[in-house]
PDB file of N, CA and C in Angstrom:
ATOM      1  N   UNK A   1      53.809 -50.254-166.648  1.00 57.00           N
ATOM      2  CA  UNK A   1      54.162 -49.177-165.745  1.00 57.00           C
ATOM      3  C   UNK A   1      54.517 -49.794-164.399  1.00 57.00           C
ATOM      4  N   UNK A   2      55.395 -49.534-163.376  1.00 68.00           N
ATOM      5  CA  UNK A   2      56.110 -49.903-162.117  1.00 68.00           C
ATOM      6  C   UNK A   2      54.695 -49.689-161.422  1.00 68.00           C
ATOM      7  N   UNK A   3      54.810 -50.149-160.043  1.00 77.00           N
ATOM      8  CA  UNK A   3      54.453 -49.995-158.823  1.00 77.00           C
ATOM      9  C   UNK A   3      54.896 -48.109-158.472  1.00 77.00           C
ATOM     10  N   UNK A   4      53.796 -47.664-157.871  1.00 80.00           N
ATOM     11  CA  UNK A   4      54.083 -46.462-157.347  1.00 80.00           C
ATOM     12  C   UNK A   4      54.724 -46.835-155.857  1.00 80.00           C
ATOM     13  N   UNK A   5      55.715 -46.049-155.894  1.00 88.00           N
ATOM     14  CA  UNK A   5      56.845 -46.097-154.667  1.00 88.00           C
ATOM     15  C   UNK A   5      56.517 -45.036-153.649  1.00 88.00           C
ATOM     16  N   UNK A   6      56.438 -45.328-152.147  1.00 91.00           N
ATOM     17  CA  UNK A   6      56.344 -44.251-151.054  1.00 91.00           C
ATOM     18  C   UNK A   6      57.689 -43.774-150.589  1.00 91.00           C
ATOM     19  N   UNK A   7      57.821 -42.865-150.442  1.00 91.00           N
ATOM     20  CA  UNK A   7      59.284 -42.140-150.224  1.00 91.00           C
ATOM     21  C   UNK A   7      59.006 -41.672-148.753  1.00 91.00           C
ATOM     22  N   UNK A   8      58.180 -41.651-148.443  1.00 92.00           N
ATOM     23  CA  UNK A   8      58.418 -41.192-146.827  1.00 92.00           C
ATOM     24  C   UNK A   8      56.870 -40.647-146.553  1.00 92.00           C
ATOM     25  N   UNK A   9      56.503 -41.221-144.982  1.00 95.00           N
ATOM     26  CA  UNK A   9      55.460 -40.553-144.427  1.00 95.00           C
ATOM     27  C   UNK A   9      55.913 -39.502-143.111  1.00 95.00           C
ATOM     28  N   UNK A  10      55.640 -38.737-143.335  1.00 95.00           N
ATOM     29  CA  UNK A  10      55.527 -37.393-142.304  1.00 95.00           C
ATOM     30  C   UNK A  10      54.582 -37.499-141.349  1.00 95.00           C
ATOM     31  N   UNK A  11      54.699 -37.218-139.957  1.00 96.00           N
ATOM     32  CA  UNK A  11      53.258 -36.176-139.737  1.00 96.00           C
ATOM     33  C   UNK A  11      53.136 -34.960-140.142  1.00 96.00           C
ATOM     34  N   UNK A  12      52.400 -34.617-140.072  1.00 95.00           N
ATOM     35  CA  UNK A  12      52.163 -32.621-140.118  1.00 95.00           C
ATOM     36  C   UNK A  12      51.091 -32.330-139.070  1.00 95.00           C
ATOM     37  N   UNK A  13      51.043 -31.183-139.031  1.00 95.00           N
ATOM     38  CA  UNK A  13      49.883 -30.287-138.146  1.00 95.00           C
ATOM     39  C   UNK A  13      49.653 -28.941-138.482  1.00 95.00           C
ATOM     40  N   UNK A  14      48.520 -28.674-139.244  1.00 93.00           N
ATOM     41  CA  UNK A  14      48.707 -27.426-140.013  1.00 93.00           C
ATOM     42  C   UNK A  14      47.446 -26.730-138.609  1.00 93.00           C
ATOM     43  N   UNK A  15      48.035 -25.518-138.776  1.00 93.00           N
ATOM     44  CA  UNK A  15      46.655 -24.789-137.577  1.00 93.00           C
ATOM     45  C   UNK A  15      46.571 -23.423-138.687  1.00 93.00           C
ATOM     46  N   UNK A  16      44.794 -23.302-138.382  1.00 90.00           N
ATOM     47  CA  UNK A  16      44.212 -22.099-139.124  1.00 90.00           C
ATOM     48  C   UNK A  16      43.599 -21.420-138.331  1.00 90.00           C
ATOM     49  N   UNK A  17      43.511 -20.303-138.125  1.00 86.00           N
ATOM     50  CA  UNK A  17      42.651 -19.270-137.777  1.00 86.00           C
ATOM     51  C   UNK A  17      41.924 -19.216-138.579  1.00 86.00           C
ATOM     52  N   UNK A  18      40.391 -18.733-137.850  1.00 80.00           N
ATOM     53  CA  UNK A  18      39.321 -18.434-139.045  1.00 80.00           C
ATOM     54  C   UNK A  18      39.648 -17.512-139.639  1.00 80.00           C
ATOM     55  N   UNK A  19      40.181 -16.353-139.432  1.00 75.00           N
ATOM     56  CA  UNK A  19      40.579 -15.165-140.406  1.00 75.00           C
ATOM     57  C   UNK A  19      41.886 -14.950-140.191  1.00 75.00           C
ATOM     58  N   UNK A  20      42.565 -14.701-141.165  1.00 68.00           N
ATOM     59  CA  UNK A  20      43.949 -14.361-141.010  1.00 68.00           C
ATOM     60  C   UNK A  20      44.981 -15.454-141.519  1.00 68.00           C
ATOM     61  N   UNK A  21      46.380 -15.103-141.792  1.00 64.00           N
ATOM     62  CA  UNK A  21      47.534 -16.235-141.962  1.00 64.00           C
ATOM     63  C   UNK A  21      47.303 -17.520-140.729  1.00 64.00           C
ATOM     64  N   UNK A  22      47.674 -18.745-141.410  1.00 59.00           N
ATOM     65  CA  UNK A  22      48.000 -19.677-140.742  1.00 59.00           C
ATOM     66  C   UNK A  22      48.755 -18.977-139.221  1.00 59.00           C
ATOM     67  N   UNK A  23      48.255 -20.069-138.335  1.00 73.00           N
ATOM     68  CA  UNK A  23      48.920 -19.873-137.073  1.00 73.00           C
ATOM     69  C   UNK A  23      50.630 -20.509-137.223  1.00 73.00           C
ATOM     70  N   UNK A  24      50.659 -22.071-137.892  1.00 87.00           N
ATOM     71  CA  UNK A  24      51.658 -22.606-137.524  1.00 87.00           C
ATOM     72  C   UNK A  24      51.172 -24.026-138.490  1.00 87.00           C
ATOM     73  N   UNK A  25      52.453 -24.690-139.165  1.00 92.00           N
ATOM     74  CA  UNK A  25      52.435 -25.541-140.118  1.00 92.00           C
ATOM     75  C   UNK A  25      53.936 -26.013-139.611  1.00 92.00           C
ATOM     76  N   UNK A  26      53.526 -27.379-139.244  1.00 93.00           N
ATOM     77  CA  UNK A  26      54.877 -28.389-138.794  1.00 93.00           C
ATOM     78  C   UNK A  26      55.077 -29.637-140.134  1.00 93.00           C
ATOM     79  N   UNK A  27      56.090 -29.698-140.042  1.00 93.00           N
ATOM     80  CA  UNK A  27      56.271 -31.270-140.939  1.00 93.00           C
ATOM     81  C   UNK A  27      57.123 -32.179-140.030  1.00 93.00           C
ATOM     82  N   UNK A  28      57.021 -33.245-139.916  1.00 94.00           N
ATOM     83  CA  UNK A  28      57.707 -34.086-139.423  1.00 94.00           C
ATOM     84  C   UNK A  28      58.202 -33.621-137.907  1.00 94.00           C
ATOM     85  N   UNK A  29      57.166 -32.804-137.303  1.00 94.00           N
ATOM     86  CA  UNK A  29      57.841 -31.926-136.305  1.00 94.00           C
ATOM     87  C   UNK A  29      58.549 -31.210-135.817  1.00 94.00           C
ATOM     88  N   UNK A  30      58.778 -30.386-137.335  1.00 95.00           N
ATOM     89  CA  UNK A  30      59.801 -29.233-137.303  1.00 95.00           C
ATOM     90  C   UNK A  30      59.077 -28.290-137.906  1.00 95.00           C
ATOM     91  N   UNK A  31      58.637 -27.016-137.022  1.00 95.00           N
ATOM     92  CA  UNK A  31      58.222 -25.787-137.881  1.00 95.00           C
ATOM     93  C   UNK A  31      58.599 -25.366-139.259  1.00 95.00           C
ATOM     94  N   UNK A  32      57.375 -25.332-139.945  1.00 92.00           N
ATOM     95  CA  UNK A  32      58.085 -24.361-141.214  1.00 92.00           C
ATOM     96  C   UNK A  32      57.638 -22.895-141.078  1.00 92.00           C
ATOM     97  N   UNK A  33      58.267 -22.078-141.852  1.00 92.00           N
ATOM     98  CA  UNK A  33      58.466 -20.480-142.249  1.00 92.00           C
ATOM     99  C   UNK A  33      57.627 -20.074-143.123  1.00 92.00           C
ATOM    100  N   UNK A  34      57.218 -19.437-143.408  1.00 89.00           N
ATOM    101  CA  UNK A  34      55.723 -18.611-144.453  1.00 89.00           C
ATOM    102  C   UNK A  34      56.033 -18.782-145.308  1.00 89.00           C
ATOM    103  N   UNK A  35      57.122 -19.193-145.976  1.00 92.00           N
ATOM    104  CA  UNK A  35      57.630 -18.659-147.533  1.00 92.00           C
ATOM    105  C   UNK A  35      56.749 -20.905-147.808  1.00 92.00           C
ATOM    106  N   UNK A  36      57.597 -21.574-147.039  1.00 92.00           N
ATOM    107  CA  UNK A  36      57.835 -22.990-146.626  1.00 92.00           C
ATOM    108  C   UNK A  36      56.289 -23.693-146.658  1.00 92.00           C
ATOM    109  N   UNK A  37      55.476 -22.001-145.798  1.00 91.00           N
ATOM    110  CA  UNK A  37      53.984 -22.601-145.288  1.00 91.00           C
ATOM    111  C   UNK A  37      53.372 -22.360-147.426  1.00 91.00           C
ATOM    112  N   UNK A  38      53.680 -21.223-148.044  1.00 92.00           N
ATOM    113  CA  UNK A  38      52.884 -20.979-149.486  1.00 92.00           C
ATOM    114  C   UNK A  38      53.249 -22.232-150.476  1.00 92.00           C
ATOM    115  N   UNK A  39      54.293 -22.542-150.244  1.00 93.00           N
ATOM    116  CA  UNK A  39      55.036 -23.803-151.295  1.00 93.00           C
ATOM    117  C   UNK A  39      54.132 -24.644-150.746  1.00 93.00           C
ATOM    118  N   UNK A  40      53.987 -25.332-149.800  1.00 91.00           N
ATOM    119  CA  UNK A  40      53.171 -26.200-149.053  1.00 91.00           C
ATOM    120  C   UNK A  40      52.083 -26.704-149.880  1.00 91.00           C
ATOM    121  N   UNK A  41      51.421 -25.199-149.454  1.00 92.00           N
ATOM    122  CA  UNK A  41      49.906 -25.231-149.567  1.00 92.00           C
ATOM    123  C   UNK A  41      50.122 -25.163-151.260  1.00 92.00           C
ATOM    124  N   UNK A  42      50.654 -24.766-152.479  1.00 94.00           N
ATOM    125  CA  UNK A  42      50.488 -24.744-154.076  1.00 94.00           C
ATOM    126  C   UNK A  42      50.905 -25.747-154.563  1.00 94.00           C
ATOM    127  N   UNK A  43      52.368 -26.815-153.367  1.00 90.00           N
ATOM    128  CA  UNK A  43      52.193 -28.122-153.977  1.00 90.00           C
ATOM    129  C   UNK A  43      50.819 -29.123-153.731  1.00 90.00           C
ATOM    130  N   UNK A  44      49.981 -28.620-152.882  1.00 90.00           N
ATOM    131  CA  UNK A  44      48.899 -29.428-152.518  1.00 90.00           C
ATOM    132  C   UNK A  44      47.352 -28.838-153.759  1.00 90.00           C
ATOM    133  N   UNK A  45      47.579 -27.861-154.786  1.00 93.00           N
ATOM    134  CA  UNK A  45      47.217 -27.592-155.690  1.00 93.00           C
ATOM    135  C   UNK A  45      46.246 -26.429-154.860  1.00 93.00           C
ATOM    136  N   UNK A  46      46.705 -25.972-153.638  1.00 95.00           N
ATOM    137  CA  UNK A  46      45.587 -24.518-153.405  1.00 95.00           C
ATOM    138  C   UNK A  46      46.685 -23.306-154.655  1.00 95.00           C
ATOM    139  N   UNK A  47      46.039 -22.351-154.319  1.00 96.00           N
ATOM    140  CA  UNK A  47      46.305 -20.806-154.972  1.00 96.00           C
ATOM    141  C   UNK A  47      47.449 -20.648-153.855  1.00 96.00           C
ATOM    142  N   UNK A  48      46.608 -20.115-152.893  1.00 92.00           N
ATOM    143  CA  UNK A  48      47.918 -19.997-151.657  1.00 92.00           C
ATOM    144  C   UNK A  48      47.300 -20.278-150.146  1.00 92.00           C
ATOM    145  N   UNK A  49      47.716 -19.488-149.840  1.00 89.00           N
ATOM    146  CA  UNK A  49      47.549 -20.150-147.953  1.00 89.00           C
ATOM    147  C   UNK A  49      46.342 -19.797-147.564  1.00 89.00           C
ATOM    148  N   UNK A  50      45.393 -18.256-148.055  1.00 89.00           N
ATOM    149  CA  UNK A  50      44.261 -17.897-147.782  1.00 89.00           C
ATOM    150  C   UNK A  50      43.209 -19.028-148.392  1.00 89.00           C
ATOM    151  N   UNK A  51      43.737 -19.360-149.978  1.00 93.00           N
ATOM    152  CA  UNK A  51      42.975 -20.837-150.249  1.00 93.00           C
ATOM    153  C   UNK A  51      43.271 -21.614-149.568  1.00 93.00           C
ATOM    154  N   UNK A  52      44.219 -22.270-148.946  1.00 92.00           N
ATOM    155  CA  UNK A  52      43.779 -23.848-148.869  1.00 92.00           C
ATOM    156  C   UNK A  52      43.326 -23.124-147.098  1.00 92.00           C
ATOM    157  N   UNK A  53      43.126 -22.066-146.717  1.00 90.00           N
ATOM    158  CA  UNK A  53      42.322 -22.110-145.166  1.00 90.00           C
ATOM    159  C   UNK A  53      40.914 -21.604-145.674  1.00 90.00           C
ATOM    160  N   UNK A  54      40.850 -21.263-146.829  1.00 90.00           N
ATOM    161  CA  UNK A  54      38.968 -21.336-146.815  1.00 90.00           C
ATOM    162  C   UNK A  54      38.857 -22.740-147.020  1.00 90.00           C
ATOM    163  N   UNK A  55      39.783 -23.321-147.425  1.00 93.00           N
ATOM    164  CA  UNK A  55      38.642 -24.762-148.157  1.00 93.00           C
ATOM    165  C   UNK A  55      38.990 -25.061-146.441  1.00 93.00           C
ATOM    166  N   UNK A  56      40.097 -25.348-145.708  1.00 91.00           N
ATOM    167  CA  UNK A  56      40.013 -26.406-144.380  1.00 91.00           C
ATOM    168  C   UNK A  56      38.480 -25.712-143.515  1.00 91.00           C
ATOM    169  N   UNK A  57      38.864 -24.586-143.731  1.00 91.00           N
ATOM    170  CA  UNK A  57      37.073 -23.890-142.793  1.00 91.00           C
ATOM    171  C   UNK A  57      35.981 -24.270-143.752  1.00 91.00           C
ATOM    172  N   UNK A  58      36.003 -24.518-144.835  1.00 92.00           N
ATOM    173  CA  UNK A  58      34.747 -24.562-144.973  1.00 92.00           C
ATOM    174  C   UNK A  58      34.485 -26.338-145.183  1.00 92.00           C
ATOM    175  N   UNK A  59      35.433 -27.121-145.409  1.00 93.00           N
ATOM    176  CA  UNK A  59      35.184 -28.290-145.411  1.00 93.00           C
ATOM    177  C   UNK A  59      35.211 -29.205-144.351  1.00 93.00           C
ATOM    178  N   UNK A  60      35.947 -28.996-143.316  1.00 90.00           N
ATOM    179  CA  UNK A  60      36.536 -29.046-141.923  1.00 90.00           C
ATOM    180  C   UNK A  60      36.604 -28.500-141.102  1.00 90.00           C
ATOM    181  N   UNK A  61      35.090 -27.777-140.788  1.00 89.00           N
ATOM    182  CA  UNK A  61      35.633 -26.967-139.443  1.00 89.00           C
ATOM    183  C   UNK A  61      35.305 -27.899-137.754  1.00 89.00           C
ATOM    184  N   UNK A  62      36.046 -26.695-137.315  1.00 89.00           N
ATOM    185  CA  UNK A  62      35.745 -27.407-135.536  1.00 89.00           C
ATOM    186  C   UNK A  62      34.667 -27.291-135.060  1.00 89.00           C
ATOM    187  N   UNK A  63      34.589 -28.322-133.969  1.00 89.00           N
ATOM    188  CA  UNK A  63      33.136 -28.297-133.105  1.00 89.00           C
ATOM    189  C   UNK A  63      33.195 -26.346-132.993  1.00 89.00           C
ATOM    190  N   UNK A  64      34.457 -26.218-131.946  1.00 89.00           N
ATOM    191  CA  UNK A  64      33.894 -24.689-131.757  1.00 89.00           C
ATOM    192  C   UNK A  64      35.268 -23.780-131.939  1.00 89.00           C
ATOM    193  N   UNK A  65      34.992 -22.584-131.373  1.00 86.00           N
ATOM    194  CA  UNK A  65      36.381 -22.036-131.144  1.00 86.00           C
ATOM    195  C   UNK A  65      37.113 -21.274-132.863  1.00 86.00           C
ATOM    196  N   UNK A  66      37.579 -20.570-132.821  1.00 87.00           N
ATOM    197  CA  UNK A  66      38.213 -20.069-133.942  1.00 87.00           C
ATOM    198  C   UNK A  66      39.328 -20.337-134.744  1.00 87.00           C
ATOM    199  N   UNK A  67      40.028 -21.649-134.141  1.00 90.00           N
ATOM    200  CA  UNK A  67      41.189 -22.071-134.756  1.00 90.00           C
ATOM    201  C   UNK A  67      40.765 -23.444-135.199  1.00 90.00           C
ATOM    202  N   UNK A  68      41.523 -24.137-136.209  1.00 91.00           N
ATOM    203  CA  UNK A  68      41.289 -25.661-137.127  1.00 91.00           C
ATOM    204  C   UNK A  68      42.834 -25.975-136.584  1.00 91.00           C
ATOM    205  N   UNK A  69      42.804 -27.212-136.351  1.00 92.00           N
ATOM    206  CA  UNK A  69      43.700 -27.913-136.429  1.00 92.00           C
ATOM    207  C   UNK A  69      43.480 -28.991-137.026  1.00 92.00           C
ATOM    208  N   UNK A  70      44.611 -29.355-138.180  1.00 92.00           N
ATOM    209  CA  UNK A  70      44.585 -30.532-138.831  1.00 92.00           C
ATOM    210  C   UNK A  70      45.855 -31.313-138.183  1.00 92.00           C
ATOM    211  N   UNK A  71      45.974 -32.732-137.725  1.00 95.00           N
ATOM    212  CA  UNK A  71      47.122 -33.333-137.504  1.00 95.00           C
ATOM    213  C   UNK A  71      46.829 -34.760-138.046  1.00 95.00           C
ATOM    214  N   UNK A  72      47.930 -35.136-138.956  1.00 95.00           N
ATOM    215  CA  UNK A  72      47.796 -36.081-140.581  1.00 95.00           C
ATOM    216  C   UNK A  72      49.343 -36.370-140.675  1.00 95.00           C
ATOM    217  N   UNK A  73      49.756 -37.076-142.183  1.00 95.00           N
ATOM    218  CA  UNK A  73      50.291 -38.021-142.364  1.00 95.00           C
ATOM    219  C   UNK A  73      50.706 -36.909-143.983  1.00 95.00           C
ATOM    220  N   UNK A  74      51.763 -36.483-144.464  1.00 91.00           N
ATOM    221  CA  UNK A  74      52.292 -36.021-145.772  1.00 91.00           C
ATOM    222  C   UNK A  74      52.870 -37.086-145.776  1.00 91.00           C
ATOM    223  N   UNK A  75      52.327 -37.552-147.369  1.00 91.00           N
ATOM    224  CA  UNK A  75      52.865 -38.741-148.037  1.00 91.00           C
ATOM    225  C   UNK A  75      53.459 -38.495-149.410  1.00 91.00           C
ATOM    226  N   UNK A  76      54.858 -38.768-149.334  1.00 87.00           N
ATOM    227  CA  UNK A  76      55.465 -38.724-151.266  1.00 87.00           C
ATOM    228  C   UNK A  76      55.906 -39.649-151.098  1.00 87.00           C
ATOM    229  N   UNK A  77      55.337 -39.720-152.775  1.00 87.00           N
ATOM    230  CA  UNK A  77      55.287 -40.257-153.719  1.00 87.00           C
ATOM    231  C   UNK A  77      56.638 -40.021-154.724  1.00 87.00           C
ATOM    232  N   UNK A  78      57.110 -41.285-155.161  1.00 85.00           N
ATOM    233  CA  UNK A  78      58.149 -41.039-156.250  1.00 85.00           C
ATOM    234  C   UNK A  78      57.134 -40.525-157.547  1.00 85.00           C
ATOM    235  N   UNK A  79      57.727 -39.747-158.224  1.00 76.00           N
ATOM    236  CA  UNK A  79      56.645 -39.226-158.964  1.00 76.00           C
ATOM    237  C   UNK A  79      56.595 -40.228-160.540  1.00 76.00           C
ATOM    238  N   UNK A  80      55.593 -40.313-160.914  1.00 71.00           N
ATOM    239  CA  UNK A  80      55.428 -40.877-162.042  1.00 71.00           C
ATOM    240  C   UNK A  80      55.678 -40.754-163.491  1.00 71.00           C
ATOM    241  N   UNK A  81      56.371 -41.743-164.045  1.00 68.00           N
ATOM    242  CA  UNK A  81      57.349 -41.036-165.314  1.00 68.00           C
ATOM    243  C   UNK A  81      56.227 -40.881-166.438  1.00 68.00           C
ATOM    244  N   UNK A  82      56.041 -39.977-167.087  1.00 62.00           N
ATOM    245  CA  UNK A  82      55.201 -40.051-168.209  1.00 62.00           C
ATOM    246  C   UNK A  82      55.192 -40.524-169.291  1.00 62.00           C
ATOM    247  N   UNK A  83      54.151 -41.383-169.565  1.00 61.00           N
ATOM    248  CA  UNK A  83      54.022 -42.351-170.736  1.00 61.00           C
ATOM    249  C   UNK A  83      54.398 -42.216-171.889  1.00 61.00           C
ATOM    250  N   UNK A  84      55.083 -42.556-172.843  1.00 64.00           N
ATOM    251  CA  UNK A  84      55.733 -42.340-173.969  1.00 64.00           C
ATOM    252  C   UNK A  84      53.738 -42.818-174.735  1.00 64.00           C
ATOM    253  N   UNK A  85      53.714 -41.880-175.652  1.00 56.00           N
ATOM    254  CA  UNK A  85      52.100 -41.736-176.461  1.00 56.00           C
ATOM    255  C   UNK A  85      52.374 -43.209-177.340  1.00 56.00           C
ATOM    256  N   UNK A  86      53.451 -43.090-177.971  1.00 57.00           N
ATOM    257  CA  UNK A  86      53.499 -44.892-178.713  1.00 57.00           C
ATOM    258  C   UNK A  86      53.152 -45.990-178.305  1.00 57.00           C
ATOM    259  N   UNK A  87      53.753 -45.880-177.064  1.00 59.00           N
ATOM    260  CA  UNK A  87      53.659 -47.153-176.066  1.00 59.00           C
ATOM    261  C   UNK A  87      52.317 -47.214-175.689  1.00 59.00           C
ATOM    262  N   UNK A  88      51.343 -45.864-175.465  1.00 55.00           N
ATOM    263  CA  UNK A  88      50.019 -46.444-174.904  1.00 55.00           C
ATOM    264  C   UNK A  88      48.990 -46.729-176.137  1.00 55.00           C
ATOM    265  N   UNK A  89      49.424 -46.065-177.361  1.00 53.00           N
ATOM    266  CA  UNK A  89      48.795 -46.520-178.986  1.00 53.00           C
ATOM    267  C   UNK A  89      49.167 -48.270-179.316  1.00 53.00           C
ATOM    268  N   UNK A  90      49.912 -48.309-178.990  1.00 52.00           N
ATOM    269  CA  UNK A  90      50.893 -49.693-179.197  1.00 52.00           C
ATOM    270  C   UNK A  90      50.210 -50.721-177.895  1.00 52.00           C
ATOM    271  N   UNK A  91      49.356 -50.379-176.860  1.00 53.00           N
ATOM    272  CA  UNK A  91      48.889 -51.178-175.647  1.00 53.00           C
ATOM    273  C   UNK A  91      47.238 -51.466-176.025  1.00 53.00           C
ATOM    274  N   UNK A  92      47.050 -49.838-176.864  1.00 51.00           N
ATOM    275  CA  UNK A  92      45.215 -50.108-177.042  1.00 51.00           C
ATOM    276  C   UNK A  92      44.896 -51.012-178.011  1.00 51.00           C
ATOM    277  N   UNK A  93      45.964 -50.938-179.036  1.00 49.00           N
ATOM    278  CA  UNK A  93      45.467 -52.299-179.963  1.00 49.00           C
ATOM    279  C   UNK A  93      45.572 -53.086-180.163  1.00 49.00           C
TER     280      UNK A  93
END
């Protein structure tokens, strides 16, 4: 199997309110749009945006105050080709 390949690092800055829709979700320092913010958050394997802001509040919250800010690094990945089943029968023995 190849080396996994990086295709590009981003920043981002996702901001949550404790209750309610995201405040604001940047990539690379360009706002995205709600539709932009749900894709986001289901390629990152939440349900949708209300999931992945319970898990940031409940796994990450702030010293104080009612809003989370996360500011990080989105990293892709060339994605990985899937193993032909022969080839890994054909490796175990």
């Amino acid at each position: 199997m190849g080396e996994p390949v990086c295709l590009a690092v981003q920043p981002v800055r996702l901001v949550f309110a404790e209750r309610g829709i995201p405040e604001a979700f940047q990539v690379d320092h360009e706002p995205i749009g709600p539709r932009a913010m749900v894709a986001f958050a289901q390629a990152d394997g939440f349900v949708d945006l209300d999931d992945m802001r319970r898990f940031w509040w409940s796994e990450h919250p702030p010293e104080e105050g009612d809003t989370l800010v996360f500011e990080g690094f989105l990293i892709r990945w060339q994605p990985l080709v899937p193993a032909d089943a022969l080839d890994i029968a054909a490796r175990a023995a």
